[in-house]
mmCIF file of C-alpha atoms in Angstrom:
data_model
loop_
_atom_site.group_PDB
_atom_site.id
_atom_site.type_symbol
_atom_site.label_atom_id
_atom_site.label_comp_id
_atom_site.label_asym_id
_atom_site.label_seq_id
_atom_site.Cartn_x
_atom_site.Cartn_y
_atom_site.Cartn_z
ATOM 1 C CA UNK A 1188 10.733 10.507 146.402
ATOM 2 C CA UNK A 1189 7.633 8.338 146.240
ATOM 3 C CA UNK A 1190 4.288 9.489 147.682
ATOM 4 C CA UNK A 1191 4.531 6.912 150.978
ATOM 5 C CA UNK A 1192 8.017 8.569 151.451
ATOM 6 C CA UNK A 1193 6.742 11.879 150.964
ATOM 7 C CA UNK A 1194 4.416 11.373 153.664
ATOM 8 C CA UNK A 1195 6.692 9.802 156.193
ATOM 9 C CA UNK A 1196 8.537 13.046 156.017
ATOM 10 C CA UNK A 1197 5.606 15.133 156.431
ATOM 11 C CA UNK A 1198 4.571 12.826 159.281
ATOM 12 C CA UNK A 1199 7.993 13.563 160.812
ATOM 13 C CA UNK A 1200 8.154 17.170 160.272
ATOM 14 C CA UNK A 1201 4.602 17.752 161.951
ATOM 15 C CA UNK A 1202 6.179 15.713 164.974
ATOM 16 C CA UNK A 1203 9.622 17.192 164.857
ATOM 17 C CA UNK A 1204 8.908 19.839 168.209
ATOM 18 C CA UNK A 1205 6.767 17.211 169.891
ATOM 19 C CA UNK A 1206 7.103 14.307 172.307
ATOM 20 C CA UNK A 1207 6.059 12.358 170.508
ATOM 21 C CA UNK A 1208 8.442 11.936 167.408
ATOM 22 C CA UNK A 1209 10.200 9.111 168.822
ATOM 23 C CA UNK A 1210 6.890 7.469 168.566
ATOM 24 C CA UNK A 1211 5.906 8.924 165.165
ATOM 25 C CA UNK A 1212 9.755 7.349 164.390
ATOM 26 C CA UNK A 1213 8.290 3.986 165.413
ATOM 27 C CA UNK A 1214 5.130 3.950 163.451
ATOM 28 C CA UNK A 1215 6.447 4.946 160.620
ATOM 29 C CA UNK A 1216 9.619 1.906 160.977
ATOM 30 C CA UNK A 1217 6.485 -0.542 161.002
ATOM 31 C CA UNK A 1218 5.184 1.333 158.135
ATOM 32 C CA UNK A 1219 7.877 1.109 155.879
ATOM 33 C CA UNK A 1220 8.939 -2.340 156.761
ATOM 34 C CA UNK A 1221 5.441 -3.349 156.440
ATOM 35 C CA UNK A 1222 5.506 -1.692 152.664
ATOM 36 C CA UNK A 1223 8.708 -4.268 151.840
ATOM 37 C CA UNK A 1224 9.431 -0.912 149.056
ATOM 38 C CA UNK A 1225 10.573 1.687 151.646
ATOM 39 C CA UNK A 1226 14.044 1.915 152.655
ATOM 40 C CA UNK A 1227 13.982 3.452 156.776
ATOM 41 C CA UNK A 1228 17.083 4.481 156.925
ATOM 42 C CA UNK A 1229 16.406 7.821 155.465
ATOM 43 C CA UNK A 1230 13.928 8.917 157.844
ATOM 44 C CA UNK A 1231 15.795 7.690 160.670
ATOM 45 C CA UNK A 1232 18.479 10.408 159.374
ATOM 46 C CA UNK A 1233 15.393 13.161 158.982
ATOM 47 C CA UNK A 1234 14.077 12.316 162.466
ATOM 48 C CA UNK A 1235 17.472 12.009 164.148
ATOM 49 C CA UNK A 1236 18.271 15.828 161.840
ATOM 50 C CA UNK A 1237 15.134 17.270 163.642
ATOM 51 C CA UNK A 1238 15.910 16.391 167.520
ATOM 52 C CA UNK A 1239 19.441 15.504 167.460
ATOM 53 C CA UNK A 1240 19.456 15.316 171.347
ATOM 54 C CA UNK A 1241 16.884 12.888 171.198
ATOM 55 C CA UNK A 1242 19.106 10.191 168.769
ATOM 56 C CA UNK A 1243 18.447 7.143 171.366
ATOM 57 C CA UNK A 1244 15.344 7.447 171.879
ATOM 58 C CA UNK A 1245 14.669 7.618 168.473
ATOM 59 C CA UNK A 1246 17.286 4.296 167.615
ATOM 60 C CA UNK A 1247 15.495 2.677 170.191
ATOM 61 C CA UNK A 1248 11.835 3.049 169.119
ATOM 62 C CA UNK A 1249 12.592 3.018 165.650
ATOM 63 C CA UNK A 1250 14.568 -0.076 165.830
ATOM 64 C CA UNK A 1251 11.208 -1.487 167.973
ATOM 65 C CA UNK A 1252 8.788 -0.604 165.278
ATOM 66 C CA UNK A 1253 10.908 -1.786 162.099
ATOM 67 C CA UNK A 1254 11.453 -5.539 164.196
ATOM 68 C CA UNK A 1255 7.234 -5.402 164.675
ATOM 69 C CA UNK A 1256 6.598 -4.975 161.508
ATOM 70 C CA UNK A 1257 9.409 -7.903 160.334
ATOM 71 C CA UNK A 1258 7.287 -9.988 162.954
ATOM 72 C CA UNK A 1259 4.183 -9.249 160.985
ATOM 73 C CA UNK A 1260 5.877 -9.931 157.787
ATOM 74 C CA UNK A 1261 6.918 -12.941 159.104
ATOM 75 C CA UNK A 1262 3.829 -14.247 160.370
ATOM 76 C CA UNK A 1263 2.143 -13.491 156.926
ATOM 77 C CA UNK A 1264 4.984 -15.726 155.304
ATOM 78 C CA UNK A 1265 4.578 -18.151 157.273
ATOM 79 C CA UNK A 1266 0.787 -18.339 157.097
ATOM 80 C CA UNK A 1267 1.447 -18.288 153.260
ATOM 81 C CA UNK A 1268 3.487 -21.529 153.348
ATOM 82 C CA UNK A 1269 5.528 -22.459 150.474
ATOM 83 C CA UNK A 1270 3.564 -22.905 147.396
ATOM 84 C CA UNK A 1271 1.597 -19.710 147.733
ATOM 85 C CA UNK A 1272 4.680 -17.767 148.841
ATOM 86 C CA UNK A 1273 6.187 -18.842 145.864
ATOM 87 C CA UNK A 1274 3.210 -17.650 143.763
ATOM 88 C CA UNK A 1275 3.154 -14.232 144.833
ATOM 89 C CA UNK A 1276 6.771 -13.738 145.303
ATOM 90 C CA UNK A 1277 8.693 -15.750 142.506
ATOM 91 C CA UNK A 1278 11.532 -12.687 141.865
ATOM 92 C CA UNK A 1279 12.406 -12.945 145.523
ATOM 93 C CA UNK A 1280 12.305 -16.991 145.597
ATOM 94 C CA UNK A 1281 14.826 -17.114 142.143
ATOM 95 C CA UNK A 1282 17.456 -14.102 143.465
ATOM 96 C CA UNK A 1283 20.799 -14.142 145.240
ATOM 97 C CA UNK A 1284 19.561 -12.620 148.022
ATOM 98 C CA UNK A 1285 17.176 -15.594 148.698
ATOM 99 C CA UNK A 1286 19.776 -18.150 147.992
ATOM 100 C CA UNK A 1287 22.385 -16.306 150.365
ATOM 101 C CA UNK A 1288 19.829 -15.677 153.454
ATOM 102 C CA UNK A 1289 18.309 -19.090 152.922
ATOM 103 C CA UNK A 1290 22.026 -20.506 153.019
ATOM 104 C CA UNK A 1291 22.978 -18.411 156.055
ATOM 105 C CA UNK A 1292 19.554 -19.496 157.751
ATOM 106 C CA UNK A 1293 20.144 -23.189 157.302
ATOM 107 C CA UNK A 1294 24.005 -23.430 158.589
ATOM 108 C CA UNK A 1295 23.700 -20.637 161.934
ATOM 109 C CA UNK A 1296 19.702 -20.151 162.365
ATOM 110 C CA UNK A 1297 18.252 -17.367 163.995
ATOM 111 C CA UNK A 1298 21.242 -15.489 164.496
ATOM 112 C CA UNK A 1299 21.611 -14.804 160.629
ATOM 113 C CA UNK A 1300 18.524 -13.212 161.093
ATOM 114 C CA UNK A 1301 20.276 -10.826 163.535
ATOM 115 C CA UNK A 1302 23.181 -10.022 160.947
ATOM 116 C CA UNK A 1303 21.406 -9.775 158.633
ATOM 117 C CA UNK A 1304 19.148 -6.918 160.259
ATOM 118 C CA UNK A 1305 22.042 -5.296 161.539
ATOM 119 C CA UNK A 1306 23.636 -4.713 158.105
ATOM 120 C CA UNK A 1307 22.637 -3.263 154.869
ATOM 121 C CA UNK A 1308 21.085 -6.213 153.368
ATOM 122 C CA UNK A 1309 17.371 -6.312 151.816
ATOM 123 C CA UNK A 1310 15.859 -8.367 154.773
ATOM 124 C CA UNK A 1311 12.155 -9.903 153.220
ATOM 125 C CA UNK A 1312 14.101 -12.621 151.436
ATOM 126 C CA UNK A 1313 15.770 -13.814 154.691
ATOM 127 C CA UNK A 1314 12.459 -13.431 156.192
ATOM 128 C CA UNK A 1315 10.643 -15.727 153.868
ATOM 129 C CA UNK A 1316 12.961 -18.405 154.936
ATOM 130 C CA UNK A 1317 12.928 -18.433 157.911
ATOM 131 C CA UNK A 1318 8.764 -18.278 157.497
ATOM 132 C CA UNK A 1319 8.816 -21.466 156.026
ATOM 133 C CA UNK A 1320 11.624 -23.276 158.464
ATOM 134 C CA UNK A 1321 9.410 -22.390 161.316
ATOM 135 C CA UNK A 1322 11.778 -20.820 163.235
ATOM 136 C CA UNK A 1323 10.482 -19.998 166.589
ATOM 137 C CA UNK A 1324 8.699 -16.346 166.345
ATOM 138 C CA UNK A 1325 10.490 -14.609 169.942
ATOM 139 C CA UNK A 1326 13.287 -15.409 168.798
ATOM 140 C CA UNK A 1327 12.607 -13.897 165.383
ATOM 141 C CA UNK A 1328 11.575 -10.978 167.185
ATOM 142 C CA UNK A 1329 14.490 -10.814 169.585
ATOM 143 C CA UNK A 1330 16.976 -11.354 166.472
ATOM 144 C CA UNK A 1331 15.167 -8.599 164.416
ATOM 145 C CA UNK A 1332 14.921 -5.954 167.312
ATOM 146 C CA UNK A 1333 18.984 -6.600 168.169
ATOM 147 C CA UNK A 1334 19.791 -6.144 164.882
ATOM 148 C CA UNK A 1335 17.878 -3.194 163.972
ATOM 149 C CA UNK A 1336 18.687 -1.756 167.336
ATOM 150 C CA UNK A 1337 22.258 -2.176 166.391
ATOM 151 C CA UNK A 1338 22.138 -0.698 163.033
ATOM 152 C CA UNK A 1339 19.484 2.041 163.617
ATOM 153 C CA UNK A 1340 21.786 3.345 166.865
ATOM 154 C CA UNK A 1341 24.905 3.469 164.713
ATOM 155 C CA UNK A 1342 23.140 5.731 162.022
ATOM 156 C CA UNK A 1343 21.448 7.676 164.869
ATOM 157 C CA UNK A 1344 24.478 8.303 166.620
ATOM 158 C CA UNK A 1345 26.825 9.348 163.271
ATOM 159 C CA UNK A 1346 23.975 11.351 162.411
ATOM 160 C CA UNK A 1347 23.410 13.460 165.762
ATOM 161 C CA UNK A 1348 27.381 13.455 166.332
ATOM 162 C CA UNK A 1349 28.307 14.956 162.831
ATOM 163 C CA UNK A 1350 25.211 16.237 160.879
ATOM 164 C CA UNK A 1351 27.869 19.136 159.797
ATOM 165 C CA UNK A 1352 29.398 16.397 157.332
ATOM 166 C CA UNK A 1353 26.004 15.008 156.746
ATOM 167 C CA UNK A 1354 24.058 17.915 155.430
ATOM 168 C CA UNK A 1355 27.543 19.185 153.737
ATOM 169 C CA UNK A 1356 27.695 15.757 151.959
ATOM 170 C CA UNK A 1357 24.228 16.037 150.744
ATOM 171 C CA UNK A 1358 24.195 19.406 149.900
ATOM 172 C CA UNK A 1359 27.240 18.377 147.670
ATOM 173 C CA UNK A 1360 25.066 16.004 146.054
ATOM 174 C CA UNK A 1361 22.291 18.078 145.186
ATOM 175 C CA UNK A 1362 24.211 21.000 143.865
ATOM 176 C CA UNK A 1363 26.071 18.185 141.606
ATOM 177 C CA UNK A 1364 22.552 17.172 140.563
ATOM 178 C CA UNK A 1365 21.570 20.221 139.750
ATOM 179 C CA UNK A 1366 25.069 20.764 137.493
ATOM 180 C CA UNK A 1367 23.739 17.513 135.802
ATOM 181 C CA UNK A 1368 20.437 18.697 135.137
ATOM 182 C CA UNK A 1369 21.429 21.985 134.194
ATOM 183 C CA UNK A 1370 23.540 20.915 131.420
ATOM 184 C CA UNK A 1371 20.900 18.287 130.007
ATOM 185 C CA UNK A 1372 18.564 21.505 129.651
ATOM 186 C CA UNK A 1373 20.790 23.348 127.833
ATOM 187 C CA UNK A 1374 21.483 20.210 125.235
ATOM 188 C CA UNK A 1375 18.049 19.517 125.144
ATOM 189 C CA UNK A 1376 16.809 22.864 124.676
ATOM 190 C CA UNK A 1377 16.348 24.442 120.951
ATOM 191 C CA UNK A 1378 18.454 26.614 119.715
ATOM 192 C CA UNK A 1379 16.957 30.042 118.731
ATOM 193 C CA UNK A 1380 16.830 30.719 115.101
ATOM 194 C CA UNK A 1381 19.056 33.321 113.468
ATOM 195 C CA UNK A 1382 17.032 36.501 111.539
ATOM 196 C CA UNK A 1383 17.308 36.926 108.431
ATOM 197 C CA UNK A 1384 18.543 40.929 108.487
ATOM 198 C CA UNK A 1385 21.997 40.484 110.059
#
């Protein structure tokens, strides 16, 4: 876990009793989306884990946060225009997830945006595009907040409604991690040397 995500955890975890997670849940959506390295989705599982009652509310201003944040993005892209964009970004201009998005964006507009929130897809490249088509921003907004909203509530809901098969699932895949690691210790570790009186 890198140090942003370690702190989005700990930023959760001091909210976890309060009011105010929901809003904490927010922040830190706009955070991460802002970073463009951050992948939400598993601190909407830690927040949802810690107030399980409080799933919507959480979905909801999560799913408000992350779609801020892709505004902000998106006005920064746009600002850019294409030449500098280019510059700064040239692995996301040259890869299939810019030519896809960009294709999408050109034959059904703004509501590709909204797809493309709502499903597991990296989202910046399909933001770039549609930074440099000029597509109007409330509807950016509206798109980006529908689709997160759509997403985030179907991952808060699974997670409140069976965090049994959750937590068993990952505990699963930690103790299979630790098998892993356990046995690369014991190749990599030396062997102890025989004594010479046997």
């Amino acid at each position: 876990m890198g140090m942003l995500e370690t702190r989005f955890v700990t930023a959760l975890t001091r909210a976890a009793d309060r009011q105010a997670l929901p809003w904490v849940a927010a922040a830190i959506a706009m955070a991460a989306t802002l970073s463009m390295s951050v992948p939400y989705a598993s601190m909407l599982v830690a927040a949802v884990l810690m107030a399980p009652r409080r799933w919507w509310t959480i979905a909801l201003s999560s799913s408000l946060g992350a779609a801020l944040g892709a505004a902000l993005l998106y006005l920064v892209f746009h600002h850019l225009g294409w030449a500098r964009l280019f510059a700064a970004y040239p692995e996301v201009v040259r890869s299939a997830a810019w030519a896809d998005a960009s294709g999408w964006l050109r034959r059904y507009g703004v509501i590709s945006l909204l797809v493309i929130a709502a499903l597991p897809l990296p989202l910046t490249p399909a933001l770039m595009f549609a930074a440099i088509s000029r597509l109007p921003v409330v509807e950016v907004l509206a798109a980006l907040w529908i689709g997160k909203l759509a997403k985030y509530t179907a991952y808060a809901w699974l997670t409140a409604r069976y965090p049994g098969r959750l937590l068993m699932r990952g505990e699963a895949r930690m103790m299979a991690l630790h098998g892993v690691m356990a046995q690369a210790t014991q190749a990599s570790a030396p062997r102890p040397r025989k004594s010479g009186a046997e």
